[in-house]
PDB file of C-alpha atoms in Angstrom:
ATOM      1  CA  MET A  16      88.579 124.909 177.949  1.00  0.00           C
ATOM      2  CA  LYS A  17      87.634 125.971 174.559  1.00  0.00           C
ATOM      3  CA  LEU A  18      89.834 124.592 171.895  1.00  0.00           C
ATOM      4  CA  PRO A  19      91.054 126.101 168.617  1.00  0.00           C
ATOM      5  CA  VAL A  20      90.260 124.430 165.487  1.00  0.00           C
ATOM      6  CA  GLU A  21      92.815 125.869 163.790  1.00  0.00           C
ATOM      7  CA  ILE A  22      96.237 127.696 164.243  1.00  0.00           C
ATOM      8  CA  THR A  23      98.469 129.576 161.831  1.00  0.00           C
ATOM      9  CA  PRO A  24     101.371 128.901 160.583  1.00  0.00           C
ATOM     10  CA  ASN A  25      99.991 125.201 160.842  1.00  0.00           C
ATOM     11  CA  PRO A  26     103.007 123.222 162.768  1.00  0.00           C
ATOM     12  CA  LEU A  27     101.671 119.696 161.828  1.00  0.00           C
ATOM     13  CA  LEU A  28     104.174 117.482 160.267  1.00  0.00           C
ATOM     14  CA  SER A  29     102.167 114.521 159.887  1.00  0.00           C
ATOM     15  CA  SER A  30      98.699 113.346 161.149  1.00  0.00           C
ATOM     16  CA  ARG A  31      98.144 109.144 161.218  1.00  0.00           C
ATOM     17  CA  VAL A  32      95.074 107.210 162.303  1.00  0.00           C
ATOM     18  CA  GLU A  33      96.060 103.728 162.655  1.00  0.00           C
ATOM     19  CA  ILE A  34      93.957 100.406 162.767  1.00  0.00           C
ATOM     20  CA  ARG A  35      95.817  97.448 163.926  1.00  0.00           C
ATOM     21  CA  TYR A  36      94.014  94.002 163.267  1.00  0.00           C
ATOM     22  CA  VAL A  37      93.716  90.532 162.712  1.00  0.00           C
ATOM     23  CA  LEU A  38      92.847  89.508 158.944  1.00  0.00           C
ATOM     24  CA  ASN A  39      90.941  86.157 157.798  1.00  0.00           C
ATOM     25  CA  ILE A  40      92.961  86.239 154.619  1.00  0.00           C
ATOM     26  CA  GLN A  41      96.398  85.349 153.538  1.00  0.00           C
ATOM     27  CA  PRO A  42      99.527  87.707 153.438  1.00  0.00           C
ATOM     28  CA  ASP A  43      99.628  87.470 149.459  1.00  0.00           C
ATOM     29  CA  GLU A  44      96.060  88.328 149.203  1.00  0.00           C
ATOM     30  CA  VAL A  45      96.376  91.577 150.975  1.00  0.00           C
ATOM     31  CA  VAL A  46      97.350  93.922 148.159  1.00  0.00           C
ATOM     32  CA  GLY A  47      94.676  92.572 145.704  1.00  0.00           C
ATOM     33  CA  ALA A  48      91.961  92.900 148.246  1.00  0.00           C
ATOM     34  CA  PHE A  49      93.021  96.296 148.987  1.00  0.00           C
ATOM     35  CA  TYR A  50      93.274  97.430 145.577  1.00  0.00           C
ATOM     36  CA  SER A  51      90.188  96.020 144.272  1.00  0.00           C
ATOM     37  CA  GLN A  52      88.227  97.738 146.859  1.00  0.00           C
ATOM     38  CA  PHE A  53      89.923 101.070 146.958  1.00  0.00           C
ATOM     39  CA  LYS A  54      91.186 102.134 143.536  1.00  0.00           C
ATOM     40  CA  ASP A  55      88.564 103.884 142.556  1.00  0.00           C
ATOM     41  CA  VAL A  56      89.164 106.371 145.566  1.00  0.00           C
ATOM     42  CA  PHE A  57      93.072 106.022 145.397  1.00  0.00           C
ATOM     43  CA  PRO A  58      94.230 105.471 141.975  1.00  0.00           C
ATOM     44  CA  ILE A  59      97.980 105.796 142.982  1.00  0.00           C
ATOM     45  CA  LEU A  60      99.567 102.562 144.010  1.00  0.00           C
ATOM     46  CA  ARG A  61     102.897 102.331 145.156  1.00  0.00           C
ATOM     47  CA  GLU A  62     105.045  99.676 147.312  1.00  0.00           C
ATOM     48  CA  THR A  63     106.714 101.417 150.031  1.00  0.00           C
ATOM     49  CA  LYS A  64     110.476 101.461 150.659  1.00  0.00           C
ATOM     50  CA  VAL A  65     110.442 100.767 154.295  1.00  0.00           C
ATOM     51  CA  SER A  66     114.085  99.138 155.218  1.00  0.00           C
ATOM     52  CA  LYS A  67     113.446  95.405 156.330  1.00  0.00           C
ATOM     53  CA  ASP A  68     116.576  95.772 158.193  1.00  0.00           C
ATOM     54  CA  PRO A  69     116.804  92.713 160.926  1.00  0.00           C
ATOM     55  CA  GLY A  70     118.218  95.097 163.488  1.00  0.00           C
ATOM     56  CA  ILE A  71     115.067  96.791 163.712  1.00  0.00           C
ATOM     57  CA  ALA A  72     112.775  95.814 166.122  1.00  0.00           C
ATOM     58  CA  ASP A  73     110.328  93.086 164.799  1.00  0.00           C
ATOM     59  CA  GLU A  74     107.421  94.503 166.514  1.00  0.00           C
ATOM     60  CA  LEU A  75     107.958  97.954 164.664  1.00  0.00           C
ATOM     61  CA  MET A  76     108.140  96.242 161.509  1.00  0.00           C
ATOM     62  CA  LYS A  77     105.277  94.198 161.914  1.00  0.00           C
ATOM     63  CA  PHE A  78     102.999  97.209 161.622  1.00  0.00           C
ATOM     64  CA  ALA A  79     105.329  99.061 158.673  1.00  0.00           C
ATOM     65  CA  PRO A  80     102.919  99.573 155.728  1.00  0.00           C
ATOM     66  CA  ASP A  81     103.974  97.456 152.317  1.00  0.00           C
ATOM     67  CA  PHE A  82     101.489  99.586 150.392  1.00  0.00           C
ATOM     68  CA  LEU A  83     100.416 103.176 149.936  1.00  0.00           C
ATOM     69  CA  MET A  84      97.312 104.071 147.819  1.00  0.00           C
ATOM     70  CA  SER A  85      96.883 108.060 147.440  1.00  0.00           C
ATOM     71  CA  ASN A  86      94.922 110.445 146.005  1.00  0.00           C
ATOM     72  CA  ASP A  87      95.716 114.348 145.888  1.00  0.00           C
ATOM     73  CA  LYS A  88      94.304 114.908 149.613  1.00  0.00           C
ATOM     74  CA  TYR A  89      94.596 111.446 151.533  1.00  0.00           C
ATOM     75  CA  ALA A  90      96.383 108.224 151.641  1.00  0.00           C
ATOM     76  CA  ILE A  91      95.900 104.737 153.374  1.00  0.00           C
ATOM     77  CA  ALA A  92      98.886 102.774 154.044  1.00  0.00           C
ATOM     78  CA  PHE A  93      98.678  99.126 154.720  1.00  0.00           C
ATOM     79  CA  ASN A  94      99.804  95.712 155.227  1.00  0.00           C
ATOM     80  CA  GLY A  95      98.593  92.137 156.643  1.00  0.00           C
ATOM     81  CA  ASN A  96      98.731  93.616 160.589  1.00  0.00           C
ATOM     82  CA  ALA A  97      97.527  97.415 159.601  1.00  0.00           C
ATOM     83  CA  ILE A  98      96.119 100.187 158.106  1.00  0.00           C
ATOM     84  CA  SER A  99      96.611 104.021 158.761  1.00  0.00           C
ATOM     85  CA  PHE A 100      95.151 106.915 157.256  1.00  0.00           C
ATOM     86  CA  GLU A 101      96.923 110.250 156.415  1.00  0.00           C
ATOM     87  CA  ASN A 102      96.846 113.667 154.600  1.00  0.00           C
ATOM     88  CA  MET A 103      98.768 114.241 151.741  1.00  0.00           C
ATOM     89  CA  GLY A 104      99.951 118.022 151.712  1.00  0.00           C
ATOM     90  CA  ASP A 105      98.038 120.523 153.588  1.00  0.00           C
ATOM     91  CA  TYR A 106      95.918 119.128 156.564  1.00  0.00           C
ATOM     92  CA  GLN A 107      92.229 118.832 155.752  1.00  0.00           C
ATOM     93  CA  LEU A 108      91.389 119.880 159.540  1.00  0.00           C
ATOM     94  CA  TRP A 109      89.322 117.009 161.732  1.00  0.00           C
ATOM     95  CA  GLY A 110      85.931 118.040 160.218  1.00  0.00           C
ATOM     96  CA  ASN A 111      86.935 116.994 156.661  1.00  0.00           C
ATOM     97  CA  TYR A 112      89.572 114.404 157.933  1.00  0.00           C
ATOM     98  CA  PHE A 113      87.266 112.351 160.021  1.00  0.00           C
ATOM     99  CA  PRO A 114      84.434 111.839 157.412  1.00  0.00           C
ATOM    100  CA  PHE A 115      87.130 110.683 155.178  1.00  0.00           C
ATOM    101  CA  ILE A 116      88.309 108.128 157.593  1.00  0.00           C
ATOM    102  CA  ARG A 117      84.749 106.772 158.655  1.00  0.00           C
ATOM    103  CA  THR A 118      84.144 106.369 154.855  1.00  0.00           C
ATOM    104  CA  GLN A 119      87.188 104.312 154.254  1.00  0.00           C
ATOM    105  CA  LEU A 120      86.636 102.295 157.498  1.00  0.00           C
ATOM    106  CA  SER A 121      83.192 101.440 156.323  1.00  0.00           C
ATOM    107  CA  THR A 122      84.499 100.121 153.173  1.00  0.00           C
ATOM    108  CA  LEU A 123      86.880  98.061 155.307  1.00  0.00           C
ATOM    109  CA  ILE A 124      84.129  96.742 157.258  1.00  0.00           C
ATOM    110  CA  GLU A 125      82.074  95.617 154.165  1.00  0.00           C
ATOM    111  CA  MET A 126      85.077  93.759 152.852  1.00  0.00           C
ATOM    112  CA  LYS A 127      84.651  91.239 155.705  1.00  0.00           C
ATOM    113  CA  ILE A 128      88.232  90.562 155.796  1.00  0.00           C
ATOM    114  CA  VAL A 129      89.028  91.812 159.385  1.00  0.00           C
ATOM    115  CA  ARG A 130      88.543  89.431 161.890  1.00  0.00           C
ATOM    116  CA  SER A 131      89.564  91.398 165.008  1.00  0.00           C
ATOM    117  CA  ILE A 132      90.962  94.853 166.223  1.00  0.00           C
ATOM    118  CA  GLN A 133      94.104  94.987 168.406  1.00  0.00           C
ATOM    119  CA  ARG A 134      94.786  98.648 168.540  1.00  0.00           C
ATOM    120  CA  ILE A 135      93.674 102.084 167.704  1.00  0.00           C
ATOM    121  CA  SER A 136      95.942 105.393 167.774  1.00  0.00           C
ATOM    122  CA  VAL A 137      95.745 108.724 166.558  1.00  0.00           C
ATOM    123  CA  ARG A 138      99.285 110.575 166.445  1.00  0.00           C
ATOM    124  CA  TYR A 139     100.083 113.951 165.416  1.00  0.00           C
ATOM    125  CA  VAL A 140     103.349 115.303 165.144  1.00  0.00           C
ATOM    126  CA  SER A 141     104.180 118.784 165.150  1.00  0.00           C
ATOM    127  CA  LEU A 142     107.400 121.269 164.604  1.00  0.00           C
ATOM    128  CA  PHE A 143     107.580 124.656 165.731  1.00  0.00           C
ATOM    129  CA  GLU A 144     110.323 126.306 163.910  1.00  0.00           C
ATOM    130  CA  LYS A 145     111.478 128.374 166.792  1.00  0.00           C
ATOM    131  CA  GLN A 146     113.246 127.092 169.488  1.00  0.00           C
ATOM    132  CA  LEU A 147     110.309 126.337 172.446  1.00  0.00           C
ATOM    133  CA  THR A 148     111.308 126.726 176.009  1.00  0.00           C
ATOM    134  CA  LYS A 149     109.499 125.318 179.165  1.00  0.00           C
ATOM    135  CA  GLU A 150     109.656 128.845 180.746  1.00  0.00           C
ATOM    136  CA  SER A 151     107.817 130.591 177.871  1.00  0.00           C
ATOM    137  CA  THR A 152     105.809 128.172 175.911  1.00  0.00           C
ATOM    138  CA  PHE A 153     105.102 124.920 178.022  1.00  0.00           C
ATOM    139  CA  ILE A 154     103.453 124.581 181.562  1.00  0.00           C
ATOM    140  CA  LYS A 155     103.817 122.330 184.131  1.00  0.00           C
ATOM    141  CA  ILE A 156     106.787 120.391 182.807  1.00  0.00           C
ATOM    142  CA  PRO A 157     108.802 118.689 185.600  1.00  0.00           C
ATOM    143  CA  GLN A 158     112.343 119.873 186.339  1.00  0.00           C
ATOM    144  CA  PHE A 159     114.840 119.190 189.148  1.00  0.00           C
ATOM    145  CA  ASN A 160     116.077 122.788 189.896  1.00  0.00           C
ATOM    146  CA  LEU A 161     119.364 121.805 191.192  1.00  0.00           C
ATOM    147  CA  GLU A 162     121.609 124.583 192.840  1.00  0.00           C
ATOM    148  CA  GLY A 163     124.437 125.628 190.922  1.00  0.00           C
ATOM    149  CA  TYR A 164     123.106 123.872 187.652  1.00  0.00           C
ATOM    150  CA  LYS A 165     120.915 125.570 184.699  1.00  0.00           C
ATOM    151  CA  GLU A 166     118.524 122.775 183.156  1.00  0.00           C
ATOM    152  CA  ASN A 167     118.090 123.006 179.253  1.00  0.00           C
ATOM    153  CA  LEU A 168     114.959 121.144 177.924  1.00  0.00           C
ATOM    154  CA  ASN A 169     116.344 118.460 174.997  1.00  0.00           C
ATOM    155  CA  LEU A 170     114.010 115.676 175.335  1.00  0.00           C
ATOM    156  CA  TYR A 171     111.366 115.153 177.232  1.00  0.00           C
ATOM    157  CA  ARG A 172     109.063 111.956 177.232  1.00  0.00           C
ATOM    158  CA  THR A 173     106.302 110.907 179.363  1.00  0.00           C
ATOM    159  CA  SER A 174     102.566 109.304 179.161  1.00  0.00           C
ATOM    160  CA  PHE A 175      99.335 110.144 180.478  1.00  0.00           C
ATOM    161  CA  ASN A 176      95.824 108.353 181.074  1.00  0.00           C
ATOM    162  CA  PRO A 177      92.808 110.761 181.138  1.00  0.00           C
ATOM    163  CA  SER A 178      90.936 110.637 184.272  1.00  0.00           C
ATOM    164  CA  ASN A 179      87.766 110.337 182.717  1.00  0.00           C
ATOM    165  CA  ASP A 180      88.918 107.313 180.301  1.00  0.00           C
ATOM    166  CA  PRO A 181      91.914 105.294 181.707  1.00  0.00           C
ATOM    167  CA  ASN A 182      91.839 103.004 178.872  1.00  0.00           C
ATOM    168  CA  VAL A 183      93.418 105.652 176.585  1.00  0.00           C
ATOM    169  CA  LEU A 184      97.130 106.019 176.797  1.00  0.00           C
ATOM    170  CA  LEU A 185      98.590 109.041 175.618  1.00  0.00           C
ATOM    171  CA  LYS A 186     102.584 108.676 174.630  1.00  0.00           C
ATOM    172  CA  VAL A 187     104.124 112.383 174.546  1.00  0.00           C
ATOM    173  CA  GLN A 188     107.725 113.360 173.166  1.00  0.00           C
ATOM    174  CA  ILE A 189     109.110 116.831 173.194  1.00  0.00           C
ATOM    175  CA  VAL A 190     112.222 117.235 171.061  1.00  0.00           C
ATOM    176  CA  LYS A 191     114.391 120.243 170.824  1.00  0.00           C
ATOM    177  CA  ASN A 192     116.550 120.970 167.613  1.00  0.00           C
ATOM    178  CA  ALA A 193     114.494 118.086 165.748  1.00  0.00           C
ATOM    179  CA  ARG A 194     115.024 118.075 162.001  1.00  0.00           C
ATOM    180  CA  ALA A 195     112.608 117.105 159.480  1.00  0.00           C
ATOM    181  CA  SER A 196     112.293 116.972 155.792  1.00  0.00           C
ATOM    182  CA  THR A 197     109.001 117.557 153.887  1.00  0.00           C
ATOM    183  CA  ALA A 198     108.355 117.307 150.091  1.00  0.00           C
ATOM    184  CA  ASN A 199     109.488 121.012 149.653  1.00  0.00           C
ATOM    185  CA  GLU A 200     111.779 121.991 152.608  1.00  0.00           C
ATOM    186  CA  PHE A 201     114.186 121.119 155.292  1.00  0.00           C
ATOM    187  CA  ARG A 202     113.125 122.319 158.739  1.00  0.00           C
ATOM    188  CA  ILE A 203     114.499 122.269 162.168  1.00  0.00           C
ATOM    189  CA  GLY A 204     112.898 123.415 165.498  1.00  0.00           C
ATOM    190  CA  THR A 205     110.889 121.687 168.342  1.00  0.00           C
ATOM    191  CA  LEU A 206     108.919 118.579 167.759  1.00  0.00           C
ATOM    192  CA  ILE A 207     105.700 117.785 169.577  1.00  0.00           C
ATOM    193  CA  ASP A 208     104.757 113.987 169.170  1.00  0.00           C
ATOM    194  CA  ILE A 209     101.601 112.876 170.514  1.00  0.00           C
ATOM    195  CA  ASP A 210     100.199 109.435 170.067  1.00  0.00           C
ATOM    196  CA  ALA A 211      96.784 108.784 171.716  1.00  0.00           C
ATOM    197  CA  CYS A 212      95.937 104.817 171.671  1.00  0.00           C
ATOM    198  CA  ARG A 213      93.859 102.278 173.009  1.00  0.00           C
ATOM    199  CA  GLU A 214      94.472  98.594 172.879  1.00  0.00           C
ATOM    200  CA  PHE A 215      92.062  95.677 172.928  1.00  0.00           C
ATOM    201  CA  SER A 216      92.098  92.029 173.609  1.00  0.00           C
ATOM    202  CA  ASP A 217      89.430  91.398 170.708  1.00  0.00           C
ATOM    203  CA  ILE A 218      87.082  93.751 169.482  1.00  0.00           C
ATOM    204  CA  ASP A 219      84.783  93.882 166.211  1.00  0.00           C
ATOM    205  CA  LEU A 220      85.109  96.648 163.567  1.00  0.00           C
ATOM    206  CA  ASP A 221      81.448  97.352 164.421  1.00  0.00           C
ATOM    207  CA  ASP A 222      82.371  97.878 168.272  1.00  0.00           C
ATOM    208  CA  ASN A 223      82.003 101.679 168.297  1.00  0.00           C
ATOM    209  CA  ILE A 224      85.050 101.952 165.984  1.00  0.00           C
ATOM    210  CA  PHE A 225      84.281 105.456 164.717  1.00  0.00           C
ATOM    211  CA  GLU A 226      83.437 106.778 168.272  1.00  0.00           C
ATOM    212  CA  ILE A 227      86.983 105.381 169.384  1.00  0.00           C
ATOM    213  CA  VAL A 228      88.879 107.020 166.824  1.00  0.00           C
ATOM    214  CA  ASP A 229      86.967 110.402 167.450  1.00  0.00           C
ATOM    215  CA  ASN A 230      87.687 110.167 171.166  1.00  0.00           C
ATOM    216  CA  LEU A 231      91.184 109.692 170.789  1.00  0.00           C
ATOM    217  CA  HIS A 232      91.494 113.012 168.426  1.00  0.00           C
ATOM    218  CA  ALA A 233      89.743 114.588 170.852  1.00  0.00           C
ATOM    219  CA  GLU A 234      91.905 113.726 173.938  1.00  0.00           C
ATOM    220  CA  GLU A 235      95.062 114.174 171.768  1.00  0.00           C
ATOM    221  CA  LYS A 236      93.955 117.462 170.762  1.00  0.00           C
ATOM    222  CA  ARG A 237      93.006 118.624 174.563  1.00  0.00           C
ATOM    223  CA  LEU A 238      96.429 117.272 175.676  1.00  0.00           C
ATOM    224  CA  PHE A 239      98.101 119.029 173.188  1.00  0.00           C
ATOM    225  CA  PHE A 240      96.642 122.729 173.862  1.00  0.00           C
ATOM    226  CA  SER A 241      96.568 121.907 177.649  1.00  0.00           C
ATOM    227  CA  MET A 242     100.594 121.682 177.491  1.00  0.00           C
ATOM    228  CA  LEU A 243     101.072 125.191 175.824  1.00  0.00           C
ATOM    229  CA  ASP A 244     100.919 128.433 177.821  1.00  0.00           C
ATOM    230  CA  ASN A 245      98.180 130.662 176.964  1.00  0.00           C
ATOM    231  CA  ALA A 246     100.148 133.704 176.062  1.00  0.00           C
ATOM    232  CA  PHE A 247     102.370 131.563 173.690  1.00  0.00           C
ATOM    233  CA  LEU A 248      99.059 130.116 172.129  1.00  0.00           C
ATOM    234  CA  GLN A 249      97.561 133.461 171.321  1.00  0.00           C
ATOM    235  CA  THR A 250     100.730 133.804 168.798  1.00  0.00           C
ATOM    236  CA  LEU A 251      99.798 131.361 166.860  1.00  0.00           C
ATOM    237  CA  ASN A 252      96.435 132.528 165.733  1.00  0.00           C
ATOM    238  CA  PRO A 253      94.021 130.569 167.245  1.00  0.00           C
ATOM    239  CA  LYS A 254      90.532 130.301 165.194  1.00  0.00           C
ATOM    240  CA  TYR A 255      87.572 128.896 167.198  1.00  0.00           C
ATOM    241  CA  ASP A 256      84.751 129.521 164.756  1.00  0.00           C
ATOM    242  CA  ARG A 257      85.830 127.342 161.519  1.00  0.00           C
ATOM    243  CA  ILE A 258      83.943 124.254 161.011  1.00  0.00           C
TER     244      ILE A 258
END
């Protein structure tokens, strides 16, 4: 299946590549270590405002970033348990985004503060401002087909393992009437959230980490476009030849 490199208008809300790790430095040394290495590329440093509400699951809070460093195109968010890479503003396309990630991960490797990797994930969240339906938009979404009832898609959640790599887990959510606030506007529509990840008992940063990130992106992208009906895809003005 030939996959587009770009669709317009771009429905992407967020794109995040996250590395969960074990560090060999103390928690109070983290911000200083990262700032000294990344400040020339990311001159803006701020503390995030993530709620520390004890009612939120500890496992989720463990990986919520404490600090964010950014420039006009990209950002890194981090704490003592994870680092993530994000676009700031317009999506830069994977041909630009991946070299950026590779460069920053190389810097992280050179810092020699990461003892091991626990999880790598590539997560893309898109919002289509028209309400999508399983009949005209998606293919192969299960339905009950109960006599005397009409089924409406409000929330669909599932997961997949690619047949060519069962170690990869792709977690999918489709949410109808989702609401999202961006820097400039408030949007409502159908949300598609795909999180492609691999977990590890222990790997080093040198163990094909760049290849793993690139492969997770490829699996996430393949699944996203495989879910869409071809007639609907054509309404998104797909481009196949841009690098």
